[in-house]
Every structure is written in structure tokens, then in C-alpha cells.
Amino acid sequence: MKYQTLSGVHDILPEDFVYFNKVQKTVESVAKYHGFSRIETPVLEFAEVFSKGTGSGTDIVEKEMYTFRTKGGDLVALRPEYTPVIMRSYIEHGMHNQPQPIKLWYLGPCFRHERPQAGRYRQFNQFGFEVLGEQNASLDSQIIQMSYDVMKELGFKNISIEVNSIGDSECRPYFKKILISYFKSRRAALCPDCQRRLKENPLRILDCKEEKCQRVKAGAPQIIDHLCENCHAHFKDVLEFLDELELPYTLNPYLVRGLDYYTKTVFEIIENSEDGKAQGTLMGGGRYDGLSKILGGRDTPACGVAGGMERIINLLGSREDKAVVKSKKPEEAKIFLAQLGQMAKRKGMKLFEEFRAAKIPVAESFSKDSLKAQLRSADKMGAKWVLIFGQKEALEDFITLRDMETGTQKEIKLDKVVEEMKEKIKSLKN
Ligand code: ATP
Ligand code: MG
């Protein structure tokens, strides 16, 4: 029997890490610049963090969560997203006692039992920014700006930002009623899922991707016309900040996002193809002022965004700028250490450690015994110098340095090698 990965999950191979690292570095530098600190939480949580936090009526909790009972009897879940977990952590560690707002970023695996397809995995990586403890509209726009910056810096050209406000507990219940009465009279034109949603969560109908529902949706009432004073003022502030920042956003009055905890601002970053067609959501987020109380904390306004690493990496990988990303390889060794014989191999490994301590990159092939094969490797990787450590050299504690361009050779005493190579590397850089 040959084993394979489970359906919907994937290995991240060395060649994928070129992109993975690139995205991570970009996220990290944007986060750092804005004063966000990294947080990581366990992959396992009590299932209630999500059934309560994310919400029992969401796709994530209803259909996609990996839940199981432990031997001790706890009902636990593999994290399907970070946001409720970050809030759990904020409450658990009393972060409200620190100066507010608390700014956090994260990157790590999430699990959702979805139907596997392009850009949709069962284990995937999310990164995100969360700012907790303050309600100022400038924070919403800062999160949007950071999301946009990550995408820009990764080289995405046709991205758009869609924003909306979905109100709060003051104005949303009333809007839900209006929405229900609109959809009720068009019930037959909705997909079966949406007919069910009509009872439980009519806002989610606006989120439906079915063609027939899209048509019904087009005439539906819009929540921005029904926001309470507070939500209206907040949304106006957010848009003013976005205008000032000259961010290319569009209002999408039907954007609701699939999660229960959102209040006020919601937004998505979408990549469009050349002909302007949406290619899928790369990042999504919004404000979630009610989440803390749901999880048993005190009133804590908060706002955040999450992005999908794999979706971004897939797009980066299918692009022409692949070459640009690929060419940014880690620092390459200019020196190759070749050895011949058991003693030279042993001493060579020790010398290699000395190079590492001196932070000089050196390539090697300790598993090879033939000098010819090693020289071939050195040539292939374009080494400028080869340090040859043969039997005679090992016995008498010196090394033969060969310049690969000129073919000239010279001998260096073993305890001078690192120092001399350091000088050579330095002169190369000048
Ligand atoms: P979608 O509408 O595509 O299902 P979502 O609303 O469920 O997305 P979020 O919960 O907002 O997604 O997660 C944030 C981001 O994580 C998404 O914009 C997407 O880039 C990524 N993402 C979500 N689910 C998956 C998945 N199953 N596989 C890979 N990436 C995912
Ligand atoms: Mg989803």
C-alpha cells in the first residue's frame, strides 16, 4: 500500500516555500511597521470557542469544523479560523490591563472540512492582523490599508477593496425584518439553502453565490440605508479615512461576510483578472465589537482581517512575476568545501561548523567520497572557490584553495582558513 496525503490537504514542498516565505516576510514587515506583535495559539481549542464565537449558524461551524471528543471527555475542535481564538486569548490573559489597543498578527494552519477544489483546502494557512480594545474608525481603515499593502507588495496589480457596513445589534434586527419580507415574497426564486436561511439568517442570502439568488438579491433593500446613527457615523468616518488614504475601494451594499460576529465595517480584498472578473477573495475582515461578550469577556471593540496563504501563493505561482520571486534566493554560497578520506571528512565537518559560526555560507557534499563528483557539484552551483581537504592536508593541517575561474591553487594553514575566506568574501562585495 502506498500512502498519500488525505484528500484536501497538501505538503508544502521546498519549492513552495520560496513563495510561502515571501508572503510571510511581507506580512511580517507590514505588521511590524504598524506596531503589531506576533501571537500563536494552539491548533486545538474547546469547540465552544467557535460554536459560540464564530457562530452556530455559519458554514464554518455548521458544516466545516473538525470536532471530536478527547479521551478525557472534552469536546474540542481543530481551529477553523483565528479571530475567536485571539479574543479568547485576549480575555484569558487579561490584555485589557495593558495599554490599548492591542495589536496582534498571526500566521498558521487552519482546518475546514470543505469540498476540495482549486483554492479550497481542508488544511490551509491563514495570516491576519487583529486590533483589540478600541473602536476608532481609523483602526478599520488601518487594517484595510495593511491588507492592501500586503497585496501591493506581493505584486498584485488588479486588486479591489469592497467595503460595507452591516450595522450592529441596534439597527440590524430591524433591517433583517425588512429583508425577510422582501425575500419572502420571492421565496420560490431562491435556492433551497437560501429558503432555509430565510428563517435562520436572512443576511446570509446576500452572501449566496447561486446564480438564481444573485438575481433576486439585485433588488434587495440595502443595509446602508437602514443604519442607526452610531453605525452610520462610524461608516462615514471609515470611508473618509479610506478617501484620504486614496485606497481604491468600492461600496458593495450586499457584502455581508459569512460570520456571525461582525458588526459595522466588513470588507474583502479581491483579485480581478485582466478583464475585470473577480478571481476569489484573498483577504476578508471587519469589525467585531460583540465577540468579546459572547466569549464571556467585557465589552471590547475589535477589528481584523484574515488572508489565505495558499490562494495568494497559487496566484503568485501562476504569474509571470514567478521569476522575480524565484530569483530572490537565500544567500548563496561562493565557497565549496570538498574532502577526501575519512579523516578529512571528520575535520572538514568541524571546519564547516567554524564557517557557520562566522556566518560565512559554505556548500558541501560530505556524503560524497569522490573528489571528482564534488568538484562537479561545485562547478554546477557556480562556486568561486573550492577548499580541498585531502588526506595529506588533513594530516598536516592545511587546506588547498582553488580559484575556480583562474584554476590557480594555494595552500592555507587550517587555523587561518576562516579568516582568509572572510577577507575574500568581503573584497568580493566591495
Ligand atoms: P470563502 O467565501 O471563499 O469560503 P471565507 O469567507 O470562508 O471564504 P474567511 O473565513 O474570511 O473565508 O477566511 C479568510 C481567507 O482565508 C479567505 O479569504 C481565503 O483566502 C482563505 N480561505 C478560506 N477558506 C479556505 C480554504 N478552505 N482553503 C484555502 N483558503 C481558504
Ligand atoms: Mg468559506
PDB file of C-alpha atoms and ligand atoms in Angstrom, residues 64 112 114 120, ligand 2:
ATOM      1  CA  GLU A  64     -16.824  22.561   8.120  1.00  0.00           C
ATOM      2  CA  ARG A 112     -12.105  23.220   7.495  1.00  0.00           C
ATOM      3  CA  GLU A 114     -14.813  21.681   2.810  1.00  0.00           C
ATOM      4  CA  ARG A 120     -10.043  25.461  -1.194  1.00  0.00           C
TER       5      ARG A 120
HETATM    6 MG    MG B   2     -15.754  29.539   3.451  1.00  0.00          MG
END
